[in-house]
Short mmCIF file of C-alpha atoms in Angstrom, two decimals:
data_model
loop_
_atom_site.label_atom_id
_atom_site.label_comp_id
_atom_site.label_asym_id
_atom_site.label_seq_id
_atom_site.Cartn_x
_atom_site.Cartn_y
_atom_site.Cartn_z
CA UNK A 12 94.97 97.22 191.27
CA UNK A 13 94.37 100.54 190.24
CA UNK A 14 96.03 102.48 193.28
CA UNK A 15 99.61 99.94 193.24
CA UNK A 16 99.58 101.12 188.82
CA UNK A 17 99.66 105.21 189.67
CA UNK A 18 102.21 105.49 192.27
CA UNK A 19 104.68 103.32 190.26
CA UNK A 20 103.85 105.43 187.72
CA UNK A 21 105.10 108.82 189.03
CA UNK A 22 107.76 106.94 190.49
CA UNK A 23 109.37 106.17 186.81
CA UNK A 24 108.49 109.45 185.53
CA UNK A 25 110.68 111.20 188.55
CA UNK A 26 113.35 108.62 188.21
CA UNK A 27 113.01 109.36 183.57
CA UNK A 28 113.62 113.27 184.71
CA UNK A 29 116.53 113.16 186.77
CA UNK A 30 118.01 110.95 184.21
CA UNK A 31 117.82 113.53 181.73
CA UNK A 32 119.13 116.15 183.98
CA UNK A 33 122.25 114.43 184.32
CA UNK A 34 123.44 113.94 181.05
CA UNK A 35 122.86 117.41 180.53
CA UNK A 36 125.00 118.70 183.18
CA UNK A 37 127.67 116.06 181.60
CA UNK A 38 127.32 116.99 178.31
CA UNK A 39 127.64 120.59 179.53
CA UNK A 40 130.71 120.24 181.34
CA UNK A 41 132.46 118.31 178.38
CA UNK A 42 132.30 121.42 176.32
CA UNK A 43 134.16 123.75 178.78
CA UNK A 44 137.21 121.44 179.63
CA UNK A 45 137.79 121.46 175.61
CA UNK A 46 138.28 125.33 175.06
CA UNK A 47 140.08 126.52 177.83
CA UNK A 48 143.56 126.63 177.60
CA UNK A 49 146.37 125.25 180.46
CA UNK A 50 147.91 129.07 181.27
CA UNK A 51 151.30 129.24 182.91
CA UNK A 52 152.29 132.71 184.42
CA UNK A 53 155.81 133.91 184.46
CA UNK A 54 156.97 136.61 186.25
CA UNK A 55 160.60 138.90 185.70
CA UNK A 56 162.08 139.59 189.02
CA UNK A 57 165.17 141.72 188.65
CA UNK A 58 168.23 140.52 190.60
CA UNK A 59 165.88 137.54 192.10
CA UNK A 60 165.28 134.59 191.40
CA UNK A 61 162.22 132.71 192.26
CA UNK A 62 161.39 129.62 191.72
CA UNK A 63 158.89 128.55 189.03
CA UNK A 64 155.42 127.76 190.02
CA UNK A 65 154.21 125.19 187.58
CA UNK A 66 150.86 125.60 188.19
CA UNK A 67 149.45 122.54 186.73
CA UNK A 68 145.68 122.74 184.60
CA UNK A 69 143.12 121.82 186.84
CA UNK A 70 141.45 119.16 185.78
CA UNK A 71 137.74 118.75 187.10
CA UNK A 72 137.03 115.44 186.65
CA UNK A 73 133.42 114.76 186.79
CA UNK A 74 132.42 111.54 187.78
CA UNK A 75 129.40 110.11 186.28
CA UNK A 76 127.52 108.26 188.44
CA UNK A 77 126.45 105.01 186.82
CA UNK A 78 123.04 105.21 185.42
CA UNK A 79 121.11 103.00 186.97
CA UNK A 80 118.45 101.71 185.30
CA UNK A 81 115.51 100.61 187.76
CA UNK A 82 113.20 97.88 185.92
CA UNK A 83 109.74 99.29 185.80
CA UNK A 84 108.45 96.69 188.94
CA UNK A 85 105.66 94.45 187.89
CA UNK A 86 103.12 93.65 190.27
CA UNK A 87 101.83 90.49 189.41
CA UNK A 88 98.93 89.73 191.93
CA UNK A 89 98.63 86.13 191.79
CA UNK A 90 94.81 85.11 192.26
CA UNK A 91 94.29 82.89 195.14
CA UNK A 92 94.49 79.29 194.58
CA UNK A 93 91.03 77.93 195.68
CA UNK A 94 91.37 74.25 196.44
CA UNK A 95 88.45 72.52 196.44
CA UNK A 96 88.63 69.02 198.35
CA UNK A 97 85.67 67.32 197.80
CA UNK A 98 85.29 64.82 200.45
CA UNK A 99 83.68 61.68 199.11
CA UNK A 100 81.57 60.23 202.30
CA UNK A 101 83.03 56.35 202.68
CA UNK A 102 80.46 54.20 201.01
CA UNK A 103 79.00 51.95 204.25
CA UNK A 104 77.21 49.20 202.94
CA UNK A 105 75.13 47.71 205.90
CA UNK A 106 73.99 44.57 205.82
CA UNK A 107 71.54 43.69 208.01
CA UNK A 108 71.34 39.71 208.88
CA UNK A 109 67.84 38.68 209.57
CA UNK A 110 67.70 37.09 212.98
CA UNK A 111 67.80 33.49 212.89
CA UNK A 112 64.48 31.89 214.60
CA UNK A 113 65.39 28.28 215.49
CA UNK A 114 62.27 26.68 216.46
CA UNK A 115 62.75 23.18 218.07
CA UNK A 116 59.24 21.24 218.22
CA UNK A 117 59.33 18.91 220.67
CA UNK A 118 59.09 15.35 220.27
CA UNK A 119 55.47 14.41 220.20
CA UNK A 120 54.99 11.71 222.52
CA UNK A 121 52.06 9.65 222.36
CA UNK A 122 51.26 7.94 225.87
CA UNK A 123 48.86 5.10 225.54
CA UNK A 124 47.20 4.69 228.70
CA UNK A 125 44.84 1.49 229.55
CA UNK A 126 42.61 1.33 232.33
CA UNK A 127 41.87 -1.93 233.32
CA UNK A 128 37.90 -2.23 233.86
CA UNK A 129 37.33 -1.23 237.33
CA UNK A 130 34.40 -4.07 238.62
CA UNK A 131 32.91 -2.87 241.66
CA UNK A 132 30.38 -5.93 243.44
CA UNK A 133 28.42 -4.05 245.83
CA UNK A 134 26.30 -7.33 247.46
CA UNK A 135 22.55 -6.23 247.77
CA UNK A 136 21.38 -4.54 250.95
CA UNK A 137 18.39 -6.31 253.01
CA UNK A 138 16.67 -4.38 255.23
CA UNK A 139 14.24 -6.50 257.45
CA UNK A 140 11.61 -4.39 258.83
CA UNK A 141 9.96 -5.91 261.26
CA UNK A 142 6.24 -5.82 261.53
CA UNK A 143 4.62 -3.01 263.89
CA UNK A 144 2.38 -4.81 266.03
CA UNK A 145 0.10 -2.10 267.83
CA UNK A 146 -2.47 -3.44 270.30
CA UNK A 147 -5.41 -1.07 271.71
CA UNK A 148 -7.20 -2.36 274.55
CA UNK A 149 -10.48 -0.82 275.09
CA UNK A 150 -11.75 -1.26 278.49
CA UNK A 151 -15.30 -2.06 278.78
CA UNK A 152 -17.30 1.01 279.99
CA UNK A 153 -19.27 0.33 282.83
CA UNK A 154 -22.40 2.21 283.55
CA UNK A 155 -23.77 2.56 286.21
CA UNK A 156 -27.54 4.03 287.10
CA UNK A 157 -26.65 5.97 289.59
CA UNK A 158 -26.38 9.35 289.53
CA UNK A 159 -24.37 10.96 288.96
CA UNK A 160 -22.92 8.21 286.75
CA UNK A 161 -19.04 7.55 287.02
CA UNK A 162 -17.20 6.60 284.29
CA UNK A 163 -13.88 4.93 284.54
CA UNK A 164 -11.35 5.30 281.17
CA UNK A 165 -8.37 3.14 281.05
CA UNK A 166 -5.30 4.75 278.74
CA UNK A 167 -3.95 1.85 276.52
CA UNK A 168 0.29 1.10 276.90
CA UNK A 169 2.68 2.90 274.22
CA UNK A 170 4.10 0.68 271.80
CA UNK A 171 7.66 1.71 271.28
CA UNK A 172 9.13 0.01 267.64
CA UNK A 173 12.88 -1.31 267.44
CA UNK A 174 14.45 -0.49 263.52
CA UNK A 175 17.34 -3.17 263.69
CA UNK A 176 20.71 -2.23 262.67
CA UNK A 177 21.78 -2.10 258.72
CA UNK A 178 24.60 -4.83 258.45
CA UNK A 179 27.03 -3.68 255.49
CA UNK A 180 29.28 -5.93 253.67
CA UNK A 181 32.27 -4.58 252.24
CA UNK A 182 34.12 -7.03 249.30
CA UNK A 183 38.07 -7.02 249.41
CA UNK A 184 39.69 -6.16 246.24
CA UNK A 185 40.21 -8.61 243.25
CA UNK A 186 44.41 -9.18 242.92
CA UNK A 187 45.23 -9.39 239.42
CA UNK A 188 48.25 -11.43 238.76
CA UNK A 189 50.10 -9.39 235.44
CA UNK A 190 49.99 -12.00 232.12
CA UNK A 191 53.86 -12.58 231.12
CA UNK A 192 54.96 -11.13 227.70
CA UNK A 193 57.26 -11.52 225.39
CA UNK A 194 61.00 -9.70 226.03
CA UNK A 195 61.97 -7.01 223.52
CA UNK A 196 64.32 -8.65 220.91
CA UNK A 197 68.31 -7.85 221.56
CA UNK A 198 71.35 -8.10 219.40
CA UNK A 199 73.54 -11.26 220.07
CA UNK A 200 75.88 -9.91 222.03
CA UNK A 201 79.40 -12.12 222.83
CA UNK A 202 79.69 -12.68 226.27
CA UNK A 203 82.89 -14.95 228.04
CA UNK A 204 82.63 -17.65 230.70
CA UNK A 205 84.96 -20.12 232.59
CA UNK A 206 84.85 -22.51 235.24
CA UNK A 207 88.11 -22.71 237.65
CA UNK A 208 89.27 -25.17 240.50
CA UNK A 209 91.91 -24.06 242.72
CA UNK A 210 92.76 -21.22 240.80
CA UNK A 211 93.47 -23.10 237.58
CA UNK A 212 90.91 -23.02 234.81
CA UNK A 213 89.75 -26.15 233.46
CA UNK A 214 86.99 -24.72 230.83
CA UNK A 215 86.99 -21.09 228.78
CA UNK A 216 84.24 -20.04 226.23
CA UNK A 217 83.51 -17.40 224.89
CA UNK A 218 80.32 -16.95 222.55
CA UNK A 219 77.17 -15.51 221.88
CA UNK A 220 73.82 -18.28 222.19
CA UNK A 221 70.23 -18.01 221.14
CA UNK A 222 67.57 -20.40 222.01
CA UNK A 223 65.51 -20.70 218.46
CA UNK A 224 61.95 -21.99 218.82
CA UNK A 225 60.33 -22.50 215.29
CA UNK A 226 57.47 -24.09 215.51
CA UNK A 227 54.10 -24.39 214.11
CA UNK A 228 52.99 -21.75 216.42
CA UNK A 229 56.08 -19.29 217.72
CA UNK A 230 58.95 -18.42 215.36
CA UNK A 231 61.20 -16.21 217.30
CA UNK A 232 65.04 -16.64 219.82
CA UNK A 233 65.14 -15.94 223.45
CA UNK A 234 69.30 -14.44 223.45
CA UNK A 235 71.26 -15.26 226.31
CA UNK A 236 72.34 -11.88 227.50
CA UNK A 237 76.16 -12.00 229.37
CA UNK A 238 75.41 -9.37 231.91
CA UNK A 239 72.48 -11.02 233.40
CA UNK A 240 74.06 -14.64 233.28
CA UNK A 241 76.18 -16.44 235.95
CA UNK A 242 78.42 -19.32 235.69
CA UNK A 243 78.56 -22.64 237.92
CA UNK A 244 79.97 -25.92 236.93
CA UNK A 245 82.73 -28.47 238.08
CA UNK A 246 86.20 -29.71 236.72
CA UNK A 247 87.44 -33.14 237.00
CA UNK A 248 89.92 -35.16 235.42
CA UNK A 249 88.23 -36.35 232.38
CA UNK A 250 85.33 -34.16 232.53
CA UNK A 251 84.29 -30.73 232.85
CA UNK A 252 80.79 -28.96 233.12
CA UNK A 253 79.65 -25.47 232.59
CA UNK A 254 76.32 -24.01 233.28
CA UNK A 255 74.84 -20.97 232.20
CA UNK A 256 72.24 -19.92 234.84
CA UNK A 257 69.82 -16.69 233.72
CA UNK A 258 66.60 -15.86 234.93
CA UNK A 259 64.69 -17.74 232.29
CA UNK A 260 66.80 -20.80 232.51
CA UNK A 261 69.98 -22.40 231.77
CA UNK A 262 72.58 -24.41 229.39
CA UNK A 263 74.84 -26.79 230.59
CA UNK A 264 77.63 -28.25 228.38
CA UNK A 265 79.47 -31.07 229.25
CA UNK A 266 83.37 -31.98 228.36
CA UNK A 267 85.28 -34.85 228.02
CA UNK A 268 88.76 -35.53 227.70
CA UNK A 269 89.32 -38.99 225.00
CA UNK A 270 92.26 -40.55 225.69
CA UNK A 271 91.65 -42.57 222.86
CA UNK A 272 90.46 -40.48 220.13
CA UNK A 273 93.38 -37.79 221.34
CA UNK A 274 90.04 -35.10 220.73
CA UNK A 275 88.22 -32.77 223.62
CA UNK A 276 84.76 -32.65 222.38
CA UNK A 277 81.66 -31.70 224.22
CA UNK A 278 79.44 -34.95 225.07
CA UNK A 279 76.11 -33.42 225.12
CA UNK A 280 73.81 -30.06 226.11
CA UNK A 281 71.27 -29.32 227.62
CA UNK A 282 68.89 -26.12 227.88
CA UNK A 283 65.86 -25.31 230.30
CA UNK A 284 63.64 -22.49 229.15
CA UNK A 285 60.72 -20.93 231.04
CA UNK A 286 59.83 -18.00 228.54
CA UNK A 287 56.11 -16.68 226.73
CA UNK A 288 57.31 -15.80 223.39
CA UNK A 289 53.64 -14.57 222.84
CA UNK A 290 51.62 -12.41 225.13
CA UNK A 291 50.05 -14.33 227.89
CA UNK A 292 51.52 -18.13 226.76
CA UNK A 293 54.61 -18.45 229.45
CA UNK A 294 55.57 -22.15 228.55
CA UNK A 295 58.44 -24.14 229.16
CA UNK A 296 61.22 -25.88 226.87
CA UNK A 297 63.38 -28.62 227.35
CA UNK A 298 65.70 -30.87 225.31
CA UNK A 299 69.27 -32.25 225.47
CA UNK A 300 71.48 -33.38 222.67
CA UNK A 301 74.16 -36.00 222.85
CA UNK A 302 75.88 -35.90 219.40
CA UNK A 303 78.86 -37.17 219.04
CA UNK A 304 81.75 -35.19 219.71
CA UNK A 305 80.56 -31.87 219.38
CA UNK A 306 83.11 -28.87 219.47
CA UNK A 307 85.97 -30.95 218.85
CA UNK A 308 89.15 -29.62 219.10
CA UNK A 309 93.05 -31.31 220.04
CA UNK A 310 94.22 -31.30 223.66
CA UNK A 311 96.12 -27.50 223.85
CA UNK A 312 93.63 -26.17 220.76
CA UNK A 313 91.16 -23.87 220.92
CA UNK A 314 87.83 -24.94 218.84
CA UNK A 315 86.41 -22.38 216.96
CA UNK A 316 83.70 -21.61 214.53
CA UNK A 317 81.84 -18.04 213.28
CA UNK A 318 77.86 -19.47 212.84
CA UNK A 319 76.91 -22.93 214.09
CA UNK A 320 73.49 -24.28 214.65
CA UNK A 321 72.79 -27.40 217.07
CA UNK A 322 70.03 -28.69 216.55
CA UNK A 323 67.56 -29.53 220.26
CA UNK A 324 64.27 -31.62 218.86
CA UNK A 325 61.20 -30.31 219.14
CA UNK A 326 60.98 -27.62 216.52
CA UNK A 327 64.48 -25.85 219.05
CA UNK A 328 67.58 -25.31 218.14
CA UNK A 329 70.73 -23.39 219.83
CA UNK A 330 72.46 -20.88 217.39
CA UNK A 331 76.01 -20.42 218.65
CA UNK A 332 78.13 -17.53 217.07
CA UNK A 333 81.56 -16.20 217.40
CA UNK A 334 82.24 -19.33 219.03
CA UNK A 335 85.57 -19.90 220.85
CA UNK A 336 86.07 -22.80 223.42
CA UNK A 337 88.38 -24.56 225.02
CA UNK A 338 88.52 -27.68 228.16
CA UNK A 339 91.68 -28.56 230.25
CA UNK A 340 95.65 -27.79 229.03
CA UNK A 341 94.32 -23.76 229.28
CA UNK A 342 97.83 -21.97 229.26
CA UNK A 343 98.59 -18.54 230.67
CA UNK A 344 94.35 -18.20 231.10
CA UNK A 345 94.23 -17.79 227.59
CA UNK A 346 93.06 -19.94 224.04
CA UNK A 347 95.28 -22.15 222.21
CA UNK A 348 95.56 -22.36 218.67
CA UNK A 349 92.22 -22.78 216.72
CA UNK A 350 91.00 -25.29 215.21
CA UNK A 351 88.64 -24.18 212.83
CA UNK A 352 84.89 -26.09 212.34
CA UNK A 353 84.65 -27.40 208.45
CA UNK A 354 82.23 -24.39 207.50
CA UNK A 355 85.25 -22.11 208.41
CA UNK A 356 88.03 -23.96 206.71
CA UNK A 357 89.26 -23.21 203.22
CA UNK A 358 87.58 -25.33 200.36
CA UNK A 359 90.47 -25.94 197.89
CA UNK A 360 88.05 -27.90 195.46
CA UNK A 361 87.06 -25.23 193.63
CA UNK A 362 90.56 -23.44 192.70
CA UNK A 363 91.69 -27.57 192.27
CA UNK A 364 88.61 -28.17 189.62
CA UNK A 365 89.70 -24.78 187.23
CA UNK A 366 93.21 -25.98 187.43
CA UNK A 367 93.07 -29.29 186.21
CA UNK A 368 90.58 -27.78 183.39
CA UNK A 369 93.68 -25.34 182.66
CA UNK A 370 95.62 -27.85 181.72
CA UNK A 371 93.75 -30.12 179.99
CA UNK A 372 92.70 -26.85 177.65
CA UNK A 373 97.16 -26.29 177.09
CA UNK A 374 97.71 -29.73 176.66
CA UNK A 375 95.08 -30.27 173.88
CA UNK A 376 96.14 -26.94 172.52
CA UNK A 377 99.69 -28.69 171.87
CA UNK A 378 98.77 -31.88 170.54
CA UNK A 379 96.34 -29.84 167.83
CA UNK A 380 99.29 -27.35 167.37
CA UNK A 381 102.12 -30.34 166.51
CA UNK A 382 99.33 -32.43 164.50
CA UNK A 383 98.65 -29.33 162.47
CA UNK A 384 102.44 -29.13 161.74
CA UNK A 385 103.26 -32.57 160.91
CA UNK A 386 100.30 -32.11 158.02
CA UNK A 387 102.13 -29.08 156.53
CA UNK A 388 105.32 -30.89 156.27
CA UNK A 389 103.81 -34.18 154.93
CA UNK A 390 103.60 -32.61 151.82
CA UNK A 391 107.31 -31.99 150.78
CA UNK A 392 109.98 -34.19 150.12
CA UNK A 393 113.78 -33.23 151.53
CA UNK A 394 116.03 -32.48 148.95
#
């Protein structure tokens, strides 16, 4: 700072000075031009003429020069500008996830295992030692007086002993026949049978059947399972039959074709069951039941029925559900029209019963009503 102030300094006081100096050379030269005379010399020139010289005054003109007037220069030294950026670091938020340990257990299985008692009959071994018969024969010693004496010694035989052989016998293996038990219970499960002749079916069914025993000692149903069931039967004219073969047994049902009732019913059924609904009691169960027309249904229909239970004598019963069936007229291999079994048709009694009640209630509601009326008006006479 201090070196830029003095040199602009003497540089003002130079330019001040030769200011001054020119306005006094101008003020100087103003003075003179005002007191000297214009002079015009004339000359006499006998017999000749000359021609005047107007000599015209000089005039100094004396040109100012414009004062200039130089602004003192300022030097304004500007300060650097200090920026300061302050850099805020970017906030990083870390989360850190703790890893996620998924730990399956394993089921824990629990494996029962029975060993059947191992019986092992090991028959007693005899050993027959026969007796050791040893015989030493001593020779009688003869002596003899003469000497020298002699004497004669006789070496008794070797007995050898014979150990007989050790006969072993071995006892084959006891065959256990496995008891029968009962089969783990099943859903009913619908399954769809039909018995053809020539290509033209004279019986279709479809149902789901349980054998029921309920007895004094089993309570429990052996369920016909479609998968493991085959079909056999015959068609005729009049009558049909369809069996239901499984591995425990089987159900026949027999159809018949009234011409006189105008009904297909089925005549009877049977059953045959060979089954231990309790661990190590395989019995058998029989019965046949020859209601009358069971499953009826019109020639064309289709009978039909959700539940039904047939009863088989002898604490059995078969418990048909989802029950669709149909003998002879079978159209385009497919059921008629249903006809539905009483516990499936609509009861209109009830609905009939609140509706009569209805209007017994409005019709004794009137009479009261128009008594009730007639009394008000009994009083008054018409004018």
């Amino acid at each position: 700072m201090k070196r830029g102030v003095v040199p602009s300094a003497i540089f003002f006081m130079v330019i001040a000075l030769t200011i001054a100096e020119y306005n006094s050379a101008f003020h100087d030269s103003s003075k003179q031009m005002g007191s000297a005379p214009n002079t015009v010399s004339l000359s006499t020139t006998t017999n000749t003429t000359e021609p005047t010289t107007n000599t015209p005054p000089t005039t100094t003109n004396t040109t100012t020069p414009p004062t200039t007037t130089t602004p003192p220069t300022t030097t304004t030294t500007t300060p650097p500008t200090t920026t300061t950026t302050t850099t805020t670091p970017p906030t990083t938020t870390t989360t850190t996830t703790p890893p996620t340990t998924t730990t399956t257990t394993p089921p824990t299985t629990t494996t029962t295992t029975t060993t059947p008692p191992t019986t092992t009959t090991t028959p007693p071994t005899t050993t027959t030692t026969p007796p050791t018969t040893t015989t030493t024969t001593t020779p009688p010693t003869t002596t003899t007086t003469t000497t020298p004496p002699t004497t004669t010694t006789t070496t008794p035989p070797t007995t050898t002993t014979t150990t007989p052989p050790t006969t072993t016998t071995t006892t084959p293996p006891t065959t256990t026949t496995p008891i029968p038990s009962p089969t783990p219970a099943t859903n009913m499960t619908q399954g769809k049978y039909n018995v053809s002749l020539d290509g033209k079916l004279c019986i279709l069914v479809k149902f789901a059947v349980g054998i029921r025993v309920n007895n004094s000692e089993v309570n429990d149903v052996f369920i016909v399972q479609p998968s493991k069931t085959s079909t056999s039967g015959e068609c005729g004219d009049k009558t049909a039959t369809l069996n239901l073969v499984f591995d425990e047994g089987q159900i026949t049902l027999k159809f018949l074709n009234n011409d006189t009732t105008k009904n297909i019913y089925v005549e009877y059924v049977s059953y045959d069951l060979i089954y231990a609904f309790k661990t190590g009691e395989l019995k058998e169960y029989t019965g046949t039941n020859r209601s009358v027309e069971l499953f009826k249904a019109t020639p064309g229909h289709s009978y039909s029925c959700k539940s039904q239970t047939l009863y088989m004598g002898s604490g059995v019963s078969l418990d048909f559900t989802q029950s669709r069936m149909q003998a002879f007229n079978i159209k385009n291999t497919d059921f008629g029209e249903a006809d539905l079994c009483k516990a499936d048709q609509p009861d209109y009694r009830v609905p009939l019963a609140v509706g009569i009640i209805l209007i017994i209630l409005i019709v004794i509601v009137v009479i009261a009503y128009l008594l009730s009326r007639k009394r008000r008006t009994g009083g008054y006479q018409s004018l």
